[in-house]
Amino acid sequence: LIWKLTNGNVHVTDVTNASRTLLMNIETLQWDESLCDIFGIPIDCLPRICSSAEIYGYTKATSLEGVPIASLMGDQQAATLGNGCLEYGQCKNTYGSGCFLFVNTGTRIIPSSSGLLTTVAFKLGPNKQTNYALEGAVPCCGLAIDWLCDSLKLAAHAKDVGELAKTVSDSAGVTIIPAFSGLLAPHWRDDARAVITGLTFHTSKAHIARAMLEGISMTVSDVINAIKKDLPSSSIEEIRVDGGVTKSTELMQIQADVLGIPVKKWNVDEITCFGAAFAAGFAVGFWKNETDIVQILEQKGSICYEPKLTKEERQKRQTSWNEAIKKSFSSQ
């Protein structure tokens, strides 16, 4: 894209996008010769790796002639910055078709022993420190809610699923594992399949709707539990959320309940775009400090969902979930 915008004058990428290619050494932040050899890719054909916030070049041959191009970030990394996750242990989760959870590990590269991915969070300038992260992805979130509407016809629209779930206080013993396309972090089971357990004649559409929202929340909880194992010295005090599915207030409340920590949603509609825009403004000097983004977010305000379940109730759900998830594995 930058190549096109600069009329072929600039061929670059940034550390976050380069880290997604499996070709960059995340320690040196340079293309790795041994990895390139494995995939048969000449290093000379790859773009120069830059930071996530600097002036890479200027637009040419467009109606925006001469505009500096000053930000380049992967979408989840931009959402991490947009949520103001600047410090070690700060965590965000994006709820879209799937869920994508990042926790900032500061300048430390922490290899996961719990099924997470170690990646680059952001580098806000050529001479700035590199922030790293642990990442966990959940394949089905909005997709699972759409399935309830499109295939089971439980509701006319996705937004109605939360309202349906609100009509009951619990799932009446129904548990759904939304493994429609397998399970990613921290289980990594491509043979897993979606499972519904606990159905009785008493089960209603509302119970199934609520069980699906609980299932989505529990898959996120599995990732959070993995983070806690990898970062034993860190206390995750809250999770910051964004994405279209966060419009479901019932899902957000259930998420807070199963995690036992507050769930915070900033009053910013497009967090990913906001993060990329802040990086650009920081690069050209419009904002002077990285922490300015936190002040902007605080001025915008937030909605905070506080957990309501007791520790005993939360543990009971976790035990039921652990038993049900075993049934999703084809070998069980």
GROMACS .gro file of C-alpha atoms in nm:
model
  332
    1LEU     CA    1   0.000   0.000   0.000
    2ILE     CA    2   0.281   0.243   0.086
    3TRP     CA    3   0.454   0.143  -0.238
    4LYS     CA    4   0.141   0.243  -0.428
    5LEU     CA    5   0.078   0.563  -0.230
    6THR     CA    6   0.435   0.681  -0.288
    7ASN     CA    7   0.426   0.587  -0.656
    8GLY     CA    8   0.687   0.316  -0.607
    9ASN     CA    9   0.937   0.531  -0.416
   10VAL     CA   10   0.912   0.364  -0.075
   11HIS     CA   11   0.918  -0.011  -0.004
   12VAL     CA   12   0.879  -0.063   0.373
   13THR     CA   13   0.683  -0.247   0.639
   14ASP     CA   14   0.680  -0.215   1.016
   15VAL     CA   15   0.779  -0.451   1.295
   16THR     CA   16   0.420  -0.556   1.371
   17ASN     CA   17   0.335  -0.656   1.015
   18ALA     CA   18   0.677  -0.812   0.957
   19SER     CA   19   0.632  -1.025   1.269
   20ARG     CA   20   0.327  -1.188   1.105
   21THR     CA   21   0.523  -1.326   0.810
   22LEU     CA   22   0.723  -1.591   1.004
   23LEU     CA   23   1.030  -1.438   0.844
   24MET     CA   24   1.135  -1.176   1.101
   25ASN     CA   25   1.354  -1.235   1.404
   26ILE     CA   26   1.157  -1.067   1.683
   27GLU     CA   27   1.476  -1.006   1.882
   28THR     CA   28   1.675  -0.827   1.613
   29LEU     CA   29   1.364  -0.692   1.432
   30GLN     CA   30   1.528  -0.786   1.102
   31TRP     CA   31   1.455  -1.047   0.838
   32ASP     CA   32   1.602  -1.380   0.946
   33GLU     CA   33   1.821  -1.542   0.682
   34SER     CA   34   1.763  -1.897   0.806
   35LEU     CA   35   1.383  -1.855   0.801
   36CYS     CA   36   1.392  -1.696   0.457
   37ASP     CA   37   1.603  -1.989   0.334
   38ILE     CA   38   1.348  -2.239   0.469
   39PHE     CA   39   1.070  -2.072   0.271
   40GLY     CA   40   1.287  -2.000  -0.031
   41ILE     CA   41   1.236  -1.623  -0.016
   42PRO     CA   42   1.523  -1.389  -0.116
   43ILE     CA   43   1.577  -1.127   0.154
   44ASP     CA   44   1.652  -0.866  -0.113
   45CYS     CA   45   1.291  -0.872  -0.232
   46LEU     CA   46   1.149  -0.795   0.113
   47PRO     CA   47   1.064  -0.443   0.232
   48ARG     CA   48   1.280  -0.256   0.481
   49ILE     CA   49   1.152  -0.301   0.836
   50CYS     CA   50   1.071   0.022   1.020
   51SER     CA   51   0.905   0.122   1.345
   52SER     CA   52   0.529   0.162   1.374
   53ALA     CA   53   0.539   0.542   1.397
   54GLU     CA   54   0.767   0.747   1.173
   55ILE     CA   55   0.745   0.931   0.843
   56TYR     CA   56   0.802   0.664   0.579
   57GLY     CA   57   0.741   0.889   0.282
   58TYR     CA   58   0.488   1.121   0.122
   59THR     CA   59   0.190   1.054  -0.101
   60LYS     CA   60   0.239   1.110  -0.472
   61ALA     CA   61   0.014   1.119  -0.777
   62THR     CA   62  -0.303   1.139  -0.568
   63SER     CA   63  -0.541   1.415  -0.460
   64LEU     CA   64  -0.351   1.407  -0.128
   65GLU     CA   65  -0.016   1.497  -0.282
   66GLY     CA   66   0.259   1.549  -0.026
   67VAL     CA   67   0.078   1.413   0.280
   68PRO     CA   68   0.320   1.233   0.516
   69ILE     CA   69   0.258   0.862   0.571
   70ALA     CA   70   0.346   0.824   0.938
   71SER     CA   71   0.185   0.513   1.082
   72LEU     CA   72   0.196   0.146   0.993
   73MET     CA   73   0.058  -0.121   1.225
   74GLY     CA   74  -0.114  -0.458   1.224
   75ASP     CA   75  -0.481  -0.440   1.322
   76GLN     CA   76  -0.456  -0.615   1.660
   77GLN     CA   77  -0.144  -0.421   1.754
   78ALA     CA   78  -0.320  -0.096   1.664
   79ALA     CA   79  -0.615  -0.203   1.881
   80THR     CA   80  -0.374  -0.274   2.167
   81LEU     CA   81  -0.235   0.079   2.140
   82GLY     CA   82  -0.583   0.223   2.084
   83ASN     CA   83  -0.697   0.067   2.412
   84GLY     CA   84  -0.412   0.240   2.592
   85CYS     CA   85  -0.236  -0.085   2.684
   86LEU     CA   86   0.105   0.075   2.724
   87GLU     CA   87   0.227  -0.104   3.037
   88TYR     CA   88   0.330  -0.455   3.131
   89GLY     CA   89   0.029  -0.671   3.212
   90GLN     CA   90  -0.231  -0.447   3.048
   91CYS     CA   91  -0.466  -0.654   2.836
   92LYS     CA   92  -0.717  -0.602   2.554
   93ASN     CA   93  -0.958  -0.830   2.372
   94THR     CA   94  -1.118  -0.755   2.036
   95TYR     CA   95  -1.458  -0.920   1.978
   96GLY     CA   96  -1.533  -0.965   1.608
   97SER     CA   97  -1.593  -1.278   1.402
   98GLY     CA   98  -1.343  -1.428   1.647
   99CYS     CA   99  -1.165  -1.292   1.954
  100PHE     CA  100  -0.808  -1.163   1.962
  101LEU     CA  101  -0.649  -1.107   2.298
  102PHE     CA  102  -0.319  -0.926   2.356
  103VAL     CA  103  -0.135  -0.864   2.683
  104ASN     CA  104   0.157  -0.618   2.687
  105THR     CA  105   0.477  -0.774   2.821
  106GLY     CA  106   0.678  -0.452   2.803
  107THR     CA  107   1.028  -0.485   2.661
  108ARG     CA  108   1.048  -0.852   2.759
  109ILE     CA  109   1.020  -1.132   2.505
  110ILE     CA  110   0.838  -1.405   2.697
  111PRO     CA  111   0.818  -1.747   2.530
  112SER     CA  112   0.487  -1.902   2.625
  113SER     CA  113   0.468  -2.241   2.792
  114SER     CA  114   0.088  -2.228   2.800
  115GLY     CA  115  -0.016  -2.230   2.434
  116LEU     CA  116   0.006  -1.858   2.357
  117LEU     CA  117   0.202  -1.676   2.085
  118THR     CA  118   0.487  -1.435   2.152
  119THR     CA  119   0.476  -1.135   1.922
  120VAL     CA  120   0.557  -0.766   1.876
  121ALA     CA  121   0.307  -0.517   2.020
  122PHE     CA  122   0.443  -0.189   1.879
  123LYS     CA  123   0.750   0.032   1.843
  124LEU     CA  124   0.651   0.398   1.841
  125GLY     CA  125   0.954   0.544   1.667
  126PRO     CA  126   1.295   0.441   1.528
  127ASN     CA  127   1.466   0.520   1.858
  128LYS     CA  128   1.187   0.405   2.086
  129GLN     CA  129   1.179   0.080   2.281
  130THR     CA  130   0.998  -0.219   2.137
  131ASN     CA  131   0.697  -0.345   2.328
  132TYR     CA  132   0.618  -0.715   2.303
  133ALA     CA  133   0.303  -0.912   2.376
  134LEU     CA  134   0.152  -1.252   2.435
  135GLU     CA  135  -0.141  -1.329   2.208
  136GLY     CA  136  -0.428  -1.573   2.211
  137ALA     CA  137  -0.695  -1.610   1.943
  138VAL     CA  138  -1.045  -1.756   1.970
  139PRO     CA  139  -1.188  -1.862   1.631
  140CYS     CA  140  -1.560  -1.816   1.696
  141CYS     CA  141  -1.730  -1.518   1.855
  142GLY     CA  142  -1.959  -1.322   1.623
  143LEU     CA  143  -1.959  -1.624   1.391
  144ALA     CA  144  -2.111  -1.837   1.669
  145ILE     CA  145  -2.383  -1.577   1.736
  146ASP     CA  146  -2.458  -1.557   1.363
  147TRP     CA  147  -2.499  -1.936   1.360
  148LEU     CA  148  -2.773  -1.909   1.620
  149CYS     CA  149  -2.956  -1.663   1.394
  150ASP     CA  150  -2.887  -1.802   1.048
  151SER     CA  151  -2.894  -2.177   1.111
  152LEU     CA  152  -3.105  -2.228   1.423
  153LYS     CA  153  -3.328  -1.922   1.367
  154LEU     CA  154  -3.320  -1.844   1.739
  155ALA     CA  155  -3.329  -1.471   1.670
  156ALA     CA  156  -3.383  -1.244   1.372
  157HIS     CA  157  -3.063  -1.045   1.425
  158ALA     CA  158  -2.738  -1.093   1.613
  159LYS     CA  159  -2.821  -0.802   1.843
  160ASP     CA  160  -3.135  -0.988   1.955
  161VAL     CA  161  -2.937  -1.281   2.097
  162GLY     CA  162  -2.821  -1.082   2.398
  163GLU     CA  163  -3.172  -0.959   2.465
  164LEU     CA  164  -3.300  -1.318   2.447
  165ALA     CA  165  -3.027  -1.434   2.687
  166LYS     CA  166  -3.129  -1.163   2.934
  167THR     CA  167  -3.472  -1.321   2.979
  168VAL     CA  168  -3.323  -1.607   3.185
  169SER     CA  169  -3.091  -1.588   3.486
  170ASP     CA  170  -2.877  -1.885   3.383
  171SER     CA  171  -2.837  -2.145   3.109
  172ALA     CA  172  -3.023  -2.414   3.307
  173GLY     CA  173  -2.722  -2.645   3.292
  174VAL     CA  174  -2.664  -2.609   2.917
  175THR     CA  175  -2.301  -2.568   2.809
  176ILE     CA  176  -2.192  -2.484   2.455
  177ILE     CA  177  -1.837  -2.526   2.328
  178PRO     CA  178  -1.829  -2.298   2.018
  179ALA     CA  179  -1.554  -2.497   1.845
  180PHE     CA  180  -1.715  -2.481   1.500
  181SER     CA  181  -1.373  -2.465   1.333
  182GLY     CA  182  -1.160  -2.620   1.605
  183LEU     CA  183  -0.996  -2.454   1.904
  184LEU     CA  184  -0.700  -2.217   1.892
  185ALA     CA  185  -0.515  -2.083   2.197
  186PRO     CA  186  -0.445  -2.230   2.439
  187HIS     CA  187  -0.575  -2.575   2.331
  188TRP     CA  188  -0.464  -2.591   1.965
  189ARG     CA  189  -0.701  -2.871   1.868
  190ASP     CA  190  -0.802  -2.857   1.503
  191ASP     CA  191  -1.002  -3.177   1.558
  192ALA     CA  192  -1.231  -3.010   1.813
  193ARG     CA  193  -1.594  -2.963   1.715
  194ALA     CA  194  -1.880  -2.763   1.862
  195VAL     CA  195  -2.069  -2.938   2.141
  196ILE     CA  196  -2.393  -2.869   2.329
  197THR     CA  197  -2.438  -3.053   2.659
  198GLY     CA  198  -2.703  -3.049   2.930
  199LEU     CA  199  -3.015  -3.029   2.713
  200THR     CA  200  -3.345  -3.122   2.876
  201PHE     CA  201  -3.714  -3.072   2.796
  202HIS     CA  202  -3.688  -2.758   3.008
  203THR     CA  203  -3.427  -2.604   2.774
  204SER     CA  204  -3.555  -2.299   2.586
  205LYS     CA  205  -3.419  -2.076   2.312
  206ALA     CA  206  -3.318  -1.828   2.580
  207HIS     CA  207  -3.111  -2.091   2.763
  208ILE     CA  208  -2.929  -2.180   2.441
  209ALA     CA  209  -2.867  -1.812   2.365
  210ARG     CA  210  -2.724  -1.759   2.711
  211ALA     CA  211  -2.516  -2.075   2.693
  212MET     CA  212  -2.360  -1.952   2.368
  213LEU     CA  213  -2.262  -1.619   2.524
  214GLU     CA  214  -2.119  -1.806   2.821
  215GLY     CA  215  -1.930  -2.038   2.586
  216ILE     CA  216  -1.770  -1.745   2.406
  217SER     CA  217  -1.676  -1.589   2.740
  218MET     CA  218  -1.524  -1.915   2.866
  219THR     CA  219  -1.302  -1.951   2.558
  220VAL     CA  220  -1.168  -1.604   2.639
  221SER     CA  221  -1.127  -1.709   3.002
  222ASP     CA  222  -0.912  -2.002   2.889
  223VAL     CA  223  -0.675  -1.755   2.722
  224ILE     CA  224  -0.666  -1.531   3.031
  225ASN     CA  225  -0.584  -1.833   3.249
  226ALA     CA  226  -0.298  -1.919   3.013
  227ILE     CA  227  -0.168  -1.561   3.042
  228LYS     CA  228  -0.171  -1.588   3.420
  229LYS     CA  229   0.047  -1.900   3.397
  230ASP     CA  230   0.296  -1.728   3.167
  231LEU     CA  231   0.299  -1.405   3.371
  232PRO     CA  232   0.279  -1.526   3.731
  233SER     CA  233   0.417  -1.198   3.864
  234SER     CA  234   0.153  -0.993   3.684
  235SER     CA  235  -0.194  -0.924   3.819
  236ILE     CA  236  -0.444  -0.860   3.538
  237GLU     CA  237  -0.668  -0.604   3.703
  238GLU     CA  238  -0.905  -0.548   3.410
  239ILE     CA  239  -0.956  -0.637   3.046
  240ARG     CA  240  -1.019  -0.364   2.789
  241VAL     CA  241  -1.248  -0.456   2.505
  242ASP     CA  242  -1.340  -0.338   2.158
  243GLY     CA  243  -1.501  -0.471   1.841
  244GLY     CA  244  -1.854  -0.491   1.706
  245VAL     CA  245  -1.971  -0.771   1.936
  246THR     CA  246  -1.903  -0.556   2.245
  247LYS     CA  247  -2.235  -0.388   2.165
  248SER     CA  248  -2.387  -0.690   2.341
  249THR     CA  249  -2.406  -0.565   2.698
  250GLU     CA  250  -2.514  -0.910   2.816
  251LEU     CA  251  -2.203  -1.073   2.669
  252MET     CA  252  -1.981  -0.811   2.833
  253GLN     CA  253  -2.145  -0.868   3.172
  254ILE     CA  254  -2.110  -1.244   3.138
  255GLN     CA  255  -1.745  -1.193   3.043
  256ALA     CA  256  -1.682  -0.992   3.358
  257ASP     CA  257  -1.860  -1.257   3.564
  258VAL     CA  258  -1.656  -1.553   3.437
  259LEU     CA  259  -1.324  -1.364   3.457
  260GLY     CA  260  -1.386  -1.211   3.797
  261ILE     CA  261  -1.234  -0.879   3.685
  262PRO     CA  262  -1.383  -0.560   3.539
  263VAL     CA  263  -1.439  -0.538   3.164
  264LYS     CA  264  -1.381  -0.184   3.033
  265LYS     CA  265  -1.506  -0.050   2.701
  266TRP     CA  266  -1.388   0.295   2.598
  267ASN     CA  267  -1.637   0.530   2.433
  268VAL     CA  268  -1.447   0.513   2.105
  269ASP     CA  269  -1.618   0.336   1.816
  270GLU     CA  270  -1.312   0.244   1.609
  271ILE     CA  271  -1.031   0.163   1.851
  272THR     CA  272  -0.807   0.010   1.582
  273CYS     CA  273  -0.824   0.322   1.364
  274PHE     CA  274  -0.777   0.538   1.672
  275GLY     CA  275  -0.458   0.351   1.764
  276ALA     CA  276  -0.314   0.387   1.413
  277ALA     CA  277  -0.413   0.755   1.401
  278PHE     CA  278  -0.248   0.822   1.736
  279ALA     CA  279   0.073   0.657   1.616
  280ALA     CA  280   0.074   0.886   1.312
  281GLY     CA  281   0.008   1.195   1.523
  282PHE     CA  282   0.285   1.091   1.762
  283ALA     CA  283   0.526   1.045   1.471
  284VAL     CA  284   0.472   1.397   1.335
  285GLY     CA  285   0.482   1.558   1.680
  286PHE     CA  286   0.113   1.637   1.718
  287TRP     CA  287   0.122   1.439   2.043
  288LYS     CA  288   0.440   1.461   2.247
  289ASN     CA  289   0.411   1.165   2.482
  290GLU     CA  290   0.293   0.808   2.443
  291THR     CA  291   0.082   0.848   2.755
  292ASP     CA  292  -0.123   1.120   2.584
  293ILE     CA  293  -0.338   0.841   2.441
  294VAL     CA  294  -0.447   0.744   2.792
  295GLN     CA  295  -0.553   1.102   2.866
  296ILE     CA  296  -0.757   1.111   2.544
  297LEU     CA  297  -0.930   0.785   2.635
  298GLU     CA  298  -1.008   0.903   2.985
  299GLN     CA  299  -1.161   1.220   2.843
  300LYS     CA  300  -1.380   1.006   2.617
  301GLY     CA  301  -1.493   0.799   2.914
  302SER     CA  302  -1.580   0.432   2.934
  303ILE     CA  303  -1.839   0.174   3.030
  304CYS     CA  304  -1.723  -0.068   3.297
  305TYR     CA  305  -1.885  -0.405   3.365
  306GLU     CA  306  -1.814  -0.527   3.718
  307PRO     CA  307  -1.820  -0.900   3.801
  308LYS     CA  308  -2.123  -1.016   3.998
  309LEU     CA  309  -2.056  -1.388   4.045
  310THR     CA  310  -1.905  -1.519   4.366
  311LYS     CA  311  -1.574  -1.704   4.353
  312GLU     CA  312  -1.757  -2.030   4.424
  313GLU     CA  313  -2.005  -1.977   4.138
  314ARG     CA  314  -1.722  -1.890   3.903
  315GLN     CA  315  -1.530  -2.203   3.996
  316LYS     CA  316  -1.840  -2.416   3.946
  317ARG     CA  317  -1.876  -2.282   3.591
  318GLN     CA  318  -1.509  -2.345   3.524
  319THR     CA  319  -1.540  -2.706   3.637
  320SER     CA  320  -1.844  -2.764   3.413
  321TRP     CA  321  -1.660  -2.602   3.123
  322ASN     CA  322  -1.349  -2.816   3.172
  323GLU     CA  323  -1.561  -3.131   3.158
  324ALA     CA  324  -1.759  -3.020   2.854
  325ILE     CA  325  -1.460  -2.911   2.650
  326LYS     CA  326  -1.315  -3.262   2.665
  327LYS     CA  327  -1.622  -3.381   2.474
  328SER     CA  328  -1.534  -3.149   2.185
  329PHE     CA  329  -1.216  -3.343   2.109
  330SER     CA  330  -1.266  -3.611   1.847
  331SER     CA  331  -1.048  -3.858   2.040
  332GLN     CA  332  -1.265  -3.836   2.353
   0.00000   0.00000   0.00000
